[in-house]
Tab-separated table of C-alpha atoms and ligand atoms in Angstrom:
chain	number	residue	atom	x	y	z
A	19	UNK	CA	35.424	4.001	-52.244
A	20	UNK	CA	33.436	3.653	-49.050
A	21	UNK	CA	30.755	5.805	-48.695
A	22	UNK	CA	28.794	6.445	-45.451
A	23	UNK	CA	24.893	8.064	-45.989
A	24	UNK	CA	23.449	10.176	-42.576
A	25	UNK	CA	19.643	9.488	-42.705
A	26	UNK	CA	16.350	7.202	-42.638
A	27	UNK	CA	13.634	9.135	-45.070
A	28	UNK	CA	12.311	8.037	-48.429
A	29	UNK	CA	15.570	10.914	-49.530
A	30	UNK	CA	17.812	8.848	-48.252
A	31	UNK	CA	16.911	5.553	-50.172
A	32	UNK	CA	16.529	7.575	-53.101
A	33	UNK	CA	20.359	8.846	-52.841
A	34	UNK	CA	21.294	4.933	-51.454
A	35	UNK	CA	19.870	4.015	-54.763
A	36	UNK	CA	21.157	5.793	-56.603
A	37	UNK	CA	24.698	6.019	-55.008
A	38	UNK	CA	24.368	1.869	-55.233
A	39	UNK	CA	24.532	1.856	-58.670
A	40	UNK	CA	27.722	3.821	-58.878
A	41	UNK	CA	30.912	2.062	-60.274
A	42	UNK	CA	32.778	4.418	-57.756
A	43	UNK	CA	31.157	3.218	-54.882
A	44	UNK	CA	32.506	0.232	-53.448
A	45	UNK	CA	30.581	-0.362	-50.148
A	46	UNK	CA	27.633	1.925	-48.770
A	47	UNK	CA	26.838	1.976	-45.594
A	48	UNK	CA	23.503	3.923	-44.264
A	49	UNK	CA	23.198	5.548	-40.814
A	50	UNK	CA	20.577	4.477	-39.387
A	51	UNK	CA	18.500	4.009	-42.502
A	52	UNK	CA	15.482	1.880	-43.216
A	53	UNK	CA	13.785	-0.937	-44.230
A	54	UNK	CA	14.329	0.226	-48.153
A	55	UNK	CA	17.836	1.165	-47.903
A	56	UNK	CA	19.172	-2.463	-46.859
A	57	UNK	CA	18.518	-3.241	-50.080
A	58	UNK	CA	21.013	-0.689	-51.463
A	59	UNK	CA	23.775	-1.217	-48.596
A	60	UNK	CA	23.973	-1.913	-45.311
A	61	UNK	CA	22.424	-0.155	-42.455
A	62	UNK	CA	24.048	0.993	-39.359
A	63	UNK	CA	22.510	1.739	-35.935
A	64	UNK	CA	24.160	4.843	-35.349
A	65	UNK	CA	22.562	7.713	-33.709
A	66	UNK	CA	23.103	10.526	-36.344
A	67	UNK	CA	23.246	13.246	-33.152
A	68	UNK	CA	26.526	11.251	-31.881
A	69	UNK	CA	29.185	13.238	-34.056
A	70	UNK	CA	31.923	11.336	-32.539
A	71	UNK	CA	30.182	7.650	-33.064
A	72	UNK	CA	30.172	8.837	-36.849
A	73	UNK	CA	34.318	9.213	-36.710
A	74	UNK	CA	34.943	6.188	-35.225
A	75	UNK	CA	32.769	4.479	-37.910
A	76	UNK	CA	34.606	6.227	-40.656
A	77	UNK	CA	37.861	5.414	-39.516
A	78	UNK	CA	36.890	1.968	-38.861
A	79	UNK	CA	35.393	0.980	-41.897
A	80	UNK	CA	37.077	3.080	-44.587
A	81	UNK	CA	35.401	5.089	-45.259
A	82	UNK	CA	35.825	8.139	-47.663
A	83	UNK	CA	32.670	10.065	-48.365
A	84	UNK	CA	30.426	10.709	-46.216
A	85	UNK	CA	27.146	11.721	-47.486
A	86	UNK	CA	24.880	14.310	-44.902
A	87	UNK	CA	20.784	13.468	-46.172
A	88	UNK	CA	19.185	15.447	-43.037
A	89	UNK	CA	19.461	18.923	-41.971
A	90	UNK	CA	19.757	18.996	-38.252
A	91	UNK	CA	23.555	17.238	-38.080
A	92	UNK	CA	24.365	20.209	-41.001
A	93	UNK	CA	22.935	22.675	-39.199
A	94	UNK	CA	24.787	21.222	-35.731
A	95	UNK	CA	28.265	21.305	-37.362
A	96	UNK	CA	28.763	17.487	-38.445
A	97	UNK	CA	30.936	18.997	-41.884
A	98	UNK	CA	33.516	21.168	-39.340
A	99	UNK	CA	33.184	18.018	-37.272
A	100	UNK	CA	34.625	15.365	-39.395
A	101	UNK	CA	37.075	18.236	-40.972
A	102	UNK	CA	38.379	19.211	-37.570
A	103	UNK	CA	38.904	15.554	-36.565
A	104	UNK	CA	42.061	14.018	-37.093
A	105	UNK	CA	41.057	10.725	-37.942
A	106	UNK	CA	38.488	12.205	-40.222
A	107	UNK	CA	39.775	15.470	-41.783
A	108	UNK	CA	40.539	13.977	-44.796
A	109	UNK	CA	37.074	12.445	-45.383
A	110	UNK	CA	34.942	14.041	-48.161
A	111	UNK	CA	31.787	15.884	-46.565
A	112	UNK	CA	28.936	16.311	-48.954
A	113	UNK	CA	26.851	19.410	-46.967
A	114	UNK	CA	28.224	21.983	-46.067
A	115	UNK	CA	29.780	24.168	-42.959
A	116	UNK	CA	27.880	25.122	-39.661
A	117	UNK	CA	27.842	28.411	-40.897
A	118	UNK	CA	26.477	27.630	-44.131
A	119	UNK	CA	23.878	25.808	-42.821
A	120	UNK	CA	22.262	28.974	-40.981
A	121	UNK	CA	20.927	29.440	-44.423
A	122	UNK	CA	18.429	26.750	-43.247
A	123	UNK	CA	19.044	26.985	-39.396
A	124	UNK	CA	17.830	30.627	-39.290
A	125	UNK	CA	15.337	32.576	-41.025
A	126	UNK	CA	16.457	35.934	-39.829
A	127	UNK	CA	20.152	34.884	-41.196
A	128	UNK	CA	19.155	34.010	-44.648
A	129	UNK	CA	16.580	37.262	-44.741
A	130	UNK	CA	20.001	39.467	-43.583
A	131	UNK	CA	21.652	37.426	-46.542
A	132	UNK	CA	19.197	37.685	-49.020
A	133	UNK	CA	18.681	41.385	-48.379
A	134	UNK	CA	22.578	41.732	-48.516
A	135	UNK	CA	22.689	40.292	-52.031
A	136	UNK	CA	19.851	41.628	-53.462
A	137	UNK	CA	18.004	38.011	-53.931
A	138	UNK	CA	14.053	38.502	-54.157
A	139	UNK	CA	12.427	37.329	-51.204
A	140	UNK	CA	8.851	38.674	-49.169
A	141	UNK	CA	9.781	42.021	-47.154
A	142	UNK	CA	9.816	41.014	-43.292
A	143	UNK	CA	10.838	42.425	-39.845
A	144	UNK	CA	12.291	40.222	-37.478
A	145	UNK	CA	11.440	40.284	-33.470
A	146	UNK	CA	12.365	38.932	-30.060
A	147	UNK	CA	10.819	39.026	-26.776
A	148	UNK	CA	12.496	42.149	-25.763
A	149	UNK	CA	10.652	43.887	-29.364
A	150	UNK	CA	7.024	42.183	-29.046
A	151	UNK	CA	5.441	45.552	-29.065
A	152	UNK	CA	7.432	46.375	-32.445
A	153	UNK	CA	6.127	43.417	-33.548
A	154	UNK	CA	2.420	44.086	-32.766
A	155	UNK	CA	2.943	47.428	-34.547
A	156	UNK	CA	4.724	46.107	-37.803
A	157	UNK	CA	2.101	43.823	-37.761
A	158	UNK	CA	-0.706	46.507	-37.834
A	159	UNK	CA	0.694	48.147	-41.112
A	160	UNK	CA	0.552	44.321	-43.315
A	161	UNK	CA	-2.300	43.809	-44.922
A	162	UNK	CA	-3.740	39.764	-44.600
A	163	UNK	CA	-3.043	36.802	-44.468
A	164	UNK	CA	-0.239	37.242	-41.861
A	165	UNK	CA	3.108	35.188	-42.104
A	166	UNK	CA	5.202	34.432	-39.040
A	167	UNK	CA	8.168	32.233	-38.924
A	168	UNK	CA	10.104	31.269	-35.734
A	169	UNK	CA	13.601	31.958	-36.311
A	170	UNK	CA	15.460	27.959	-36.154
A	171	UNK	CA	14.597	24.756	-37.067
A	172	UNK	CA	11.419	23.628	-36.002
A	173	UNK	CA	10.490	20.299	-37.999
A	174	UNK	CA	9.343	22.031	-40.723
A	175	UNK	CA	6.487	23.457	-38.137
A	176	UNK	CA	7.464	26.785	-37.542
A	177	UNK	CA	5.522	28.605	-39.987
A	178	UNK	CA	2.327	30.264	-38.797
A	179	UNK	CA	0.061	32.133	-41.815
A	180	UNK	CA	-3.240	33.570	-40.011
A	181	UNK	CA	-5.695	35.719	-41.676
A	182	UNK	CA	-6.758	38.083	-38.776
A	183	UNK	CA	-4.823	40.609	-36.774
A	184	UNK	CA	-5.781	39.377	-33.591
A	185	UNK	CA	-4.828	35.879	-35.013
A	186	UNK	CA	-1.264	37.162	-35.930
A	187	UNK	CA	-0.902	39.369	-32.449
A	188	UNK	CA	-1.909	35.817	-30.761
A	189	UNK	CA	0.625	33.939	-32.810
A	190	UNK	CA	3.568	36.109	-32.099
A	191	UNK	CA	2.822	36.070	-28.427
A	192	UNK	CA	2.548	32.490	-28.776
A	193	UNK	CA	5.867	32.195	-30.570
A	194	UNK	CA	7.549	34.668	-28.157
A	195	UNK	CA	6.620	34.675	-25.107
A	196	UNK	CA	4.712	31.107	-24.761
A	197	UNK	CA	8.616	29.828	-26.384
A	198	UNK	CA	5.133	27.686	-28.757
A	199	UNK	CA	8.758	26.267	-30.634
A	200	UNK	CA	10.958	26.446	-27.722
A	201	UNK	CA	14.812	28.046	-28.346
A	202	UNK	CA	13.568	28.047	-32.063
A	203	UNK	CA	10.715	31.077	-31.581
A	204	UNK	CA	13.294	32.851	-29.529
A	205	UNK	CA	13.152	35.219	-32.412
A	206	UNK	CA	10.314	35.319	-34.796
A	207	UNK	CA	10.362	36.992	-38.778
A	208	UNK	CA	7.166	38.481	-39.587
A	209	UNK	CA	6.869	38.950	-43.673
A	210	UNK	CA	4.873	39.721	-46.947
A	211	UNK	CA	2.366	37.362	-48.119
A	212	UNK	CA	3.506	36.200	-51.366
A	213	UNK	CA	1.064	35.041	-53.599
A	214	UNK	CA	2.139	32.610	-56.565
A	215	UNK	CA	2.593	28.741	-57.117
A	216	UNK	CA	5.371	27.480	-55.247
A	217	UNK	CA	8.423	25.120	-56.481
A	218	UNK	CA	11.450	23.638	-55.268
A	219	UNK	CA	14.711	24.067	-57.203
A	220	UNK	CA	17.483	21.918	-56.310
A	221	UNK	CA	21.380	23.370	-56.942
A	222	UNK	CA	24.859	21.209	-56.114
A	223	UNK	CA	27.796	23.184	-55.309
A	224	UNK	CA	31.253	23.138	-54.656
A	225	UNK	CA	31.318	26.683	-53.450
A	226	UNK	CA	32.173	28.350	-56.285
A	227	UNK	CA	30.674	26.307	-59.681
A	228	UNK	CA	27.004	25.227	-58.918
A	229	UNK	CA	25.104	22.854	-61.727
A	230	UNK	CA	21.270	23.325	-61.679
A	231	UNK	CA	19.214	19.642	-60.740
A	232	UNK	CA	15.734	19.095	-61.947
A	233	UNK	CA	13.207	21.318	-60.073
A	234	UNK	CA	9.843	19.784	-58.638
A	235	UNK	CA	6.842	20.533	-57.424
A	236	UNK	CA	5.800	19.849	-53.602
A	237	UNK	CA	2.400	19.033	-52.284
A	238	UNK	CA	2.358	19.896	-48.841
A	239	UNK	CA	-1.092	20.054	-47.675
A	240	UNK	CA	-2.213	16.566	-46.085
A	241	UNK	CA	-5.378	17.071	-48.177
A	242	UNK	CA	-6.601	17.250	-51.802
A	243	UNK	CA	-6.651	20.670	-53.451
A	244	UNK	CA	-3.929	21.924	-51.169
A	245	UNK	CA	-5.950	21.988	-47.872
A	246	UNK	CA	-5.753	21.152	-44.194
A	247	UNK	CA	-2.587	20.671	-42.372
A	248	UNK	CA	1.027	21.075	-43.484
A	249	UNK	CA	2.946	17.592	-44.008
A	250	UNK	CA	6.285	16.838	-44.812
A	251	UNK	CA	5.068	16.424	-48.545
A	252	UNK	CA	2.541	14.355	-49.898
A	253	UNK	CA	3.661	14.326	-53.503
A	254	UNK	CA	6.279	15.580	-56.098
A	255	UNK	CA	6.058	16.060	-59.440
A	256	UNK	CA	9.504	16.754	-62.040
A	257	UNK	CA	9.919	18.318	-64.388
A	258	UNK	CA	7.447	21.276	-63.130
A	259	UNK	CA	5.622	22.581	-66.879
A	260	UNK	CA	5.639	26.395	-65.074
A	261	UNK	CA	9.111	26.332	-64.622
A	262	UNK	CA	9.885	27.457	-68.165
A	263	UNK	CA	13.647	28.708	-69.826
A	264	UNK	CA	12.244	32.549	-69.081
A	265	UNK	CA	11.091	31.621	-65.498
A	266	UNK	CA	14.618	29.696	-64.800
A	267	UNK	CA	16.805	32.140	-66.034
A	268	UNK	CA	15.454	34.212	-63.960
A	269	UNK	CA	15.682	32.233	-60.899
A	270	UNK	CA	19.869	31.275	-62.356
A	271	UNK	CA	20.620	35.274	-62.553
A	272	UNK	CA	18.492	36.455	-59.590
A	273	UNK	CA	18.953	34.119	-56.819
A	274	UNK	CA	21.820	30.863	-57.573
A	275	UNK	CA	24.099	32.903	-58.710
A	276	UNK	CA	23.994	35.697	-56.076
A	277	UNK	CA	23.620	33.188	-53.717
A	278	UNK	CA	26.820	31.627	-54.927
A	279	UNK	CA	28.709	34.598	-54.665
A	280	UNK	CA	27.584	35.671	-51.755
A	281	UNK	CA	28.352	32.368	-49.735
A	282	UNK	CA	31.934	32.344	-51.916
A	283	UNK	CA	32.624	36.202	-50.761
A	284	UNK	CA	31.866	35.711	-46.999
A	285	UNK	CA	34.282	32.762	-46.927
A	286	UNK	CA	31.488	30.512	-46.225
A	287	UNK	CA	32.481	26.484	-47.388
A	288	UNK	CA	29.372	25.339	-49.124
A	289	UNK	CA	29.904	21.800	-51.077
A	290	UNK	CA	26.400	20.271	-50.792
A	291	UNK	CA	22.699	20.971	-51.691
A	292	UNK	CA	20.769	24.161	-51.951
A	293	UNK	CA	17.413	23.598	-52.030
A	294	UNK	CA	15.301	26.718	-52.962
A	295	UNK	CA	11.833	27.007	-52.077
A	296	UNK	CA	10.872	29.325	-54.215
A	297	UNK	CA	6.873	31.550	-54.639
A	298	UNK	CA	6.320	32.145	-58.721
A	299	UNK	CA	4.694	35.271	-58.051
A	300	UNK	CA	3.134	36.691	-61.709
A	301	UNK	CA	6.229	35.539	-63.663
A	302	UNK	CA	8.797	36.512	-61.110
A	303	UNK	CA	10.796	33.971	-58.815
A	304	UNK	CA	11.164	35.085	-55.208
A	305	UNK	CA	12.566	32.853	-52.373
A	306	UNK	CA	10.598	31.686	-49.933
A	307	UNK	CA	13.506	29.479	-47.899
A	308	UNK	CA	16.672	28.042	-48.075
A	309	UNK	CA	17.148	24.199	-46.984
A	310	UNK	CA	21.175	23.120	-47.126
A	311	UNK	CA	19.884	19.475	-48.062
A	312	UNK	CA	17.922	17.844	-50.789
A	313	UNK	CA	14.065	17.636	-50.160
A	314	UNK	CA	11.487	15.053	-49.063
A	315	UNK	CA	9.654	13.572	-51.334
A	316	UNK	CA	11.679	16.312	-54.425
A	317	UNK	CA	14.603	13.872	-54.271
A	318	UNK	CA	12.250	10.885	-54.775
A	319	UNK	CA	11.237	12.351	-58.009
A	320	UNK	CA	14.318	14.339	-59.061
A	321	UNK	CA	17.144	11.484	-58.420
A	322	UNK	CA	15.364	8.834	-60.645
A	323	UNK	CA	15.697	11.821	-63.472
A	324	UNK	CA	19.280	11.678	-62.995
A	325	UNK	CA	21.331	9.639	-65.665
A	326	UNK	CA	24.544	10.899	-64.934
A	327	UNK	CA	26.836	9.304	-62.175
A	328	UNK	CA	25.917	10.391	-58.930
A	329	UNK	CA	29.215	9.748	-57.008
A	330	UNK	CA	30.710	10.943	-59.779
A	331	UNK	CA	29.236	14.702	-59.110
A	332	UNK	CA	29.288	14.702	-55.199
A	333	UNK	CA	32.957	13.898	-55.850
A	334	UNK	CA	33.027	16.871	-58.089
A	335	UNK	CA	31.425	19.142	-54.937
A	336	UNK	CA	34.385	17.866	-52.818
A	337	UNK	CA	36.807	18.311	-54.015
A	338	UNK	CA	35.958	21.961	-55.945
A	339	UNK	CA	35.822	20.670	-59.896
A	340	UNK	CA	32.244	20.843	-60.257
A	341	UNK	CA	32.518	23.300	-63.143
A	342	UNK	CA	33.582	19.465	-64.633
A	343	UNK	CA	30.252	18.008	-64.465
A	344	UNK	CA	27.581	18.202	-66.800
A	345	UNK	CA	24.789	16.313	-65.596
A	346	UNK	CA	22.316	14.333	-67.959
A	347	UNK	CA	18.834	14.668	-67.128
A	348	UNK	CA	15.946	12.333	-68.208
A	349	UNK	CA	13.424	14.067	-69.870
A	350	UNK	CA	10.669	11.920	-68.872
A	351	UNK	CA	8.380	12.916	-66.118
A	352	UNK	CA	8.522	11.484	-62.640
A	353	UNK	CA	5.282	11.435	-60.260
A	354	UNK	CA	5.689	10.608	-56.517
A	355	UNK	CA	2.589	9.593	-54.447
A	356	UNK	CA	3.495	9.338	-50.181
A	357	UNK	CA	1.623	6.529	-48.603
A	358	UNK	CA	1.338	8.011	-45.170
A	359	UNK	CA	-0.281	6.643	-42.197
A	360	UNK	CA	-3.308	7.793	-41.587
A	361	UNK	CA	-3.763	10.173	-39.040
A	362	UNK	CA	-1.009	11.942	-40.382
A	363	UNK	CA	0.595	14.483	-39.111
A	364	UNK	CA	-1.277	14.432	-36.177
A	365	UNK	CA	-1.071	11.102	-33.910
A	366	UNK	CA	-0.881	7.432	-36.072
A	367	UNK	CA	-0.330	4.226	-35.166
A	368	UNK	CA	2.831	2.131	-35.977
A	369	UNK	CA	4.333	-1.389	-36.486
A	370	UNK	CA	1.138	-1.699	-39.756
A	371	UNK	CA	2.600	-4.683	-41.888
A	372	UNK	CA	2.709	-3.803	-45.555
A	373	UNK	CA	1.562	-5.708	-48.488
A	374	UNK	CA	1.803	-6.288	-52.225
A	375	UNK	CA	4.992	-4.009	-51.998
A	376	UNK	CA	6.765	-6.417	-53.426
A	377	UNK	CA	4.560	-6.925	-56.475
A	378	UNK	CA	4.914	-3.935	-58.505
A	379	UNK	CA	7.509	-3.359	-61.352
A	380	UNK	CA	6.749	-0.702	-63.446
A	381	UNK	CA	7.072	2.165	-60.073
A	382	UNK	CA	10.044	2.876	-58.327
A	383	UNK	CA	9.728	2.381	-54.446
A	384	UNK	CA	11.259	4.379	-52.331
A	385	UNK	CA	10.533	3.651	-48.362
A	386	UNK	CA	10.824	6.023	-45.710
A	387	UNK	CA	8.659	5.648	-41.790
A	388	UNK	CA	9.635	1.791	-42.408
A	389	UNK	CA	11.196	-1.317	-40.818
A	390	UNK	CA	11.896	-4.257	-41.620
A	391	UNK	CA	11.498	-7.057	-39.636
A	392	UNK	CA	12.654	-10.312	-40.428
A	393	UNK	CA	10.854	-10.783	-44.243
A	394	UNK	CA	8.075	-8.696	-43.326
A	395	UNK	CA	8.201	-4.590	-43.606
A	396	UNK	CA	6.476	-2.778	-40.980
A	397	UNK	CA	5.375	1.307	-40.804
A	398	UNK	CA	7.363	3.312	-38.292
A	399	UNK	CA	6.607	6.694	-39.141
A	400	UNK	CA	4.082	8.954	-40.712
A	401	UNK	CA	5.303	8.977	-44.556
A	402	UNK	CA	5.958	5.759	-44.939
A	403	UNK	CA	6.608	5.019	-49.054
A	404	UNK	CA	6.576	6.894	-51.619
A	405	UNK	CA	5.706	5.466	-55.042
A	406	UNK	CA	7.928	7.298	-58.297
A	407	UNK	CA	6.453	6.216	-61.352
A	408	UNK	CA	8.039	7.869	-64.898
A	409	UNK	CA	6.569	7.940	-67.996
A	410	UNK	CA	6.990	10.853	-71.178
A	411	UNK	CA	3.346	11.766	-70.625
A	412	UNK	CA	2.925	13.083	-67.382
A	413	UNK	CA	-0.892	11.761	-66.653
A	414	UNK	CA	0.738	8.191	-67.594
A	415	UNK	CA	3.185	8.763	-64.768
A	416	UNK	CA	0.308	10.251	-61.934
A	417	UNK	CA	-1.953	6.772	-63.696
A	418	UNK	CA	1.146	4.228	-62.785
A	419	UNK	CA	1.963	5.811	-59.110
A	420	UNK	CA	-1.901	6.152	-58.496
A	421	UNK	CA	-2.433	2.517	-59.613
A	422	UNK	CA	0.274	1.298	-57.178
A	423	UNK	CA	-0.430	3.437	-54.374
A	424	UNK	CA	-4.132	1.238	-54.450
A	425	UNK	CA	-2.163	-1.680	-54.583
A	426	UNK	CA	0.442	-1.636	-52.033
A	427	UNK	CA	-1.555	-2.292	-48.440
A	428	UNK	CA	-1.612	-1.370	-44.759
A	429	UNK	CA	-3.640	-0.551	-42.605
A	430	UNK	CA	-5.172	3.099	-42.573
A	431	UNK	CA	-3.130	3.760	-45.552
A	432	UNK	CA	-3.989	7.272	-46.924
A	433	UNK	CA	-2.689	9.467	-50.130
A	434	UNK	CA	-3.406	11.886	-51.897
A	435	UNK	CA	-5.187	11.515	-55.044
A	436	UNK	CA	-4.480	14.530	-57.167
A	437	UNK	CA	-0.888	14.730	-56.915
A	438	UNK	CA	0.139	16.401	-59.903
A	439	UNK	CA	-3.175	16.867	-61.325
A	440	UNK	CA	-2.858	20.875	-61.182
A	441	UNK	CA	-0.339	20.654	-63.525
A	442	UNK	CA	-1.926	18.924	-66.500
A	443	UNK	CA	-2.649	21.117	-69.563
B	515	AMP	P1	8.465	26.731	-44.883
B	515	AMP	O1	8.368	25.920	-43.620
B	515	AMP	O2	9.385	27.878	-44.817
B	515	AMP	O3	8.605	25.833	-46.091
B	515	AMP	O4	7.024	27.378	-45.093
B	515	AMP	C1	5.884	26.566	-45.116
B	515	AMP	C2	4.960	27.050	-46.168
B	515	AMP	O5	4.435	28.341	-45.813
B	515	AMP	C3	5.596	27.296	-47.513
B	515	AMP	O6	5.725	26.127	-48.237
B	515	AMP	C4	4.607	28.247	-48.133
B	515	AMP	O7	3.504	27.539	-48.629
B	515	AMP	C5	4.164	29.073	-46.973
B	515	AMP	N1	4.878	30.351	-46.929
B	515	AMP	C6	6.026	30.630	-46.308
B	515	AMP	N2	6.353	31.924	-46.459
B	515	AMP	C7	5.379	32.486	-47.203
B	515	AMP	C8	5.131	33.805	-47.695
B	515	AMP	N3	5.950	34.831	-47.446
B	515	AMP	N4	4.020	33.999	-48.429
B	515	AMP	C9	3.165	32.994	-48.679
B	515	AMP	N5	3.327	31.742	-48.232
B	515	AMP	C10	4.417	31.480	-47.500
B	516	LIG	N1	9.550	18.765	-49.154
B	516	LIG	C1	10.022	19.897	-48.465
B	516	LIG	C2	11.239	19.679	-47.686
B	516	LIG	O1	11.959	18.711	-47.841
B	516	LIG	O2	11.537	20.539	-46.855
């Protein structure tokens, strides 16, 4: 079958790789992907905003799957889209519904549905302009640090932690009345602190069976030892050594399957990813978000762990057989190291050719803010490649990605050194 991927991240050549080497893919095209997916199928200038440019290129070229990498088309209603369409409705969707997207599209939804189903998560209040004195108030009964998260998508921006009062009070009347993320601080959740080690666990689902993916760990922080400003993701690390049988049976009884039957009693169609971002807080897992997608740079580390099929399993989510699917997981560790641009994630400079790429063969690359140009590859964004290296002993893995991450060149490359190095021992 044809198979059309939404997306231009390091995810999305992770899934185009992987996808690729399916016998049940016949062509893959990627929308408007990058300079590493081209090597897995062919990219496609299409503006992933333009809902009905998407149709027409289904219909067009065949295609039958069509496979959603970001979150903003999810949360904009690209599934009921292409399912509402009549040239389209018979297309499989992997993501799911408008309305199941809210679980990432709004923090004050997936609070109302996590306190509806009794899943863990930090206690919060949540606040509009009309309530900014509540909000100053609820504020002065938390104790410090402060957390404050604008209610919609804001490029993974739009959570504030300050340590003082004042600092919070200025925050929420940044948020609110300064509109600091636009329509997206319209309403602002103020919560708990939650203190614990975070780590992303990754779920398919049809809607109603749900198979558990290799969890990871995220580093976040642009700088070693988890400090300075929030990135995308610097670094994963799978399999996570915290995430023990005790730990994930706890997060399988207390939050996946709730969340399952939750989304399966409000009528809610859910065949995609659910990503959660979960705080380990002494022992006990409590959720910290919900994405509807697969994460950047998790995936980079979590796909190559994948033996099974692919296609096989988002064909499974589709078309509601998933309790079908067992997937085989390699046990070997995977380390990612991002290459970013330095300057990152404040201002950088682009169109930096890259080097030596094309010399290393023991690490998976997997390209994301990059072009290609004729024969040369060029950076276009801030995260620009990360490097997945695997190897049964995990400081062999973070040696092999931290080898090629020196290797690989451009101009005010930066990364971070000690991904994964917390974890050792
Ligand atoms: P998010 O954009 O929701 O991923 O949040 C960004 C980061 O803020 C998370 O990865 C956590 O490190 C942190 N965070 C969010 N909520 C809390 C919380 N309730 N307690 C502690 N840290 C939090
Ligand atoms: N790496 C975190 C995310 O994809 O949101």
């Amino acid at each position: 079958m044809n198979i059309l991927l939404l997306g231009s991240g390091g995810r999305e050549h992770a899934l185009a790789w992987k996808i690729d080497k399916s016998p049940l893919c016949s062509k893959l095209f990627i929308a408007p992907g990058n300079a590493g997916t081209q090597f897995c199928g062919t990219n496609v200038k299409i503006d992933i905003a333009d809902f009905d440019a998407i149709a027409a290129f289904v219909e067009k070229n065949s295609v039958k799957m069509v496979v959603v990498g970001p979150e903003d088309p999810l949360v904009n209603g690209i599934t009921d889209f292409l399912s509402n369409h009549e040239k389209t409705k018979d297309v499989m969707v992997i993501g799911p519904s408008a309305e199941g997207a809210r679980l990432e599209g709004s923090k004050e939804f997936a609070k109302e549905f996590m306190q509806r189903y009794k899943i863990p998560t930090a206690a919060y209040k949540s606040f509009s302009i009309e309530t900014f004195e509540e909000g100053v108030d609820f504020l002065e009964t938390l104790k410090p640090p402060y957390v404050l998260k604008a209610d919609g998508l804001a490029a993974g921006k739009g959570v504030v932690i300050v340590n003082s009062l004042d600092g919070a009070i200025d925050a929420l009347k940044n948020m609110l009345k300064g509109k600091a993320f636009g329509k997206a601080s319209e309403k602002v959740v103020i919560e708990e602190f939650l203190q614990g080690i975070e780590l992303s666990v990754f779920v398919a689902t049809d809607g109603k069976s749900w198979v558990l993916l290799p969890e990871a760990k995220d580093y976040k922080r642009i700088g070693e030892g988890d400090t300075g400003p929030n990135t995308g993701g610097m670094g994963a690390v799978s399999p996570v050594p915290f995430a023990d049988t005790v730990f994930m049976e706890k997060v399988k009884t207390r939050v996946i399957q709730p969340t399952i039957d939750g989304l399966q009693k409000e009528g809610i169609r859910y065949e995609g990813f659910v990503f959660l971002g979960l705080m380990n807080v002494a022992g006990e897992p409590y959720v910290i978000e919900y994405n509807v997608r697969m994460g950047d740079p998790e995936t980079e580390a979590v796909i190559p762990r994948l033996n099974s099929d692919l296609v096989e399993m988002l064909q499974h989510m589709a078309k509601g057989t998933l309790e079908q699917y067992i997937p085989e997981v390699c046990p070997e560790f995977a380390v990612t190291v991002m290459l970013v641009s330095g300057g990152y994630p404040g201002a950088y400079e682009k169109g930096l050719e890259m080097v030596r790429w094309d010399s290393i063969n023991d690490s998976y690359l997997f390209f994301a803010g990059a072009t290609s140009d004729g024969d040369t590859i060029k950076t276009s964004g801030g995260r620009v490649l990360a490097i997945t290296s695997m190897h049964s002993q995990m400081d062999k893995a973070i040696a092999m990605s931290m080898h090629n991450a020196e290797k690989v060149q451009f101009q005010h490359k930066f990364y971070r050194k000690d991904i994964g190095k917390d974890l050792q021992n």
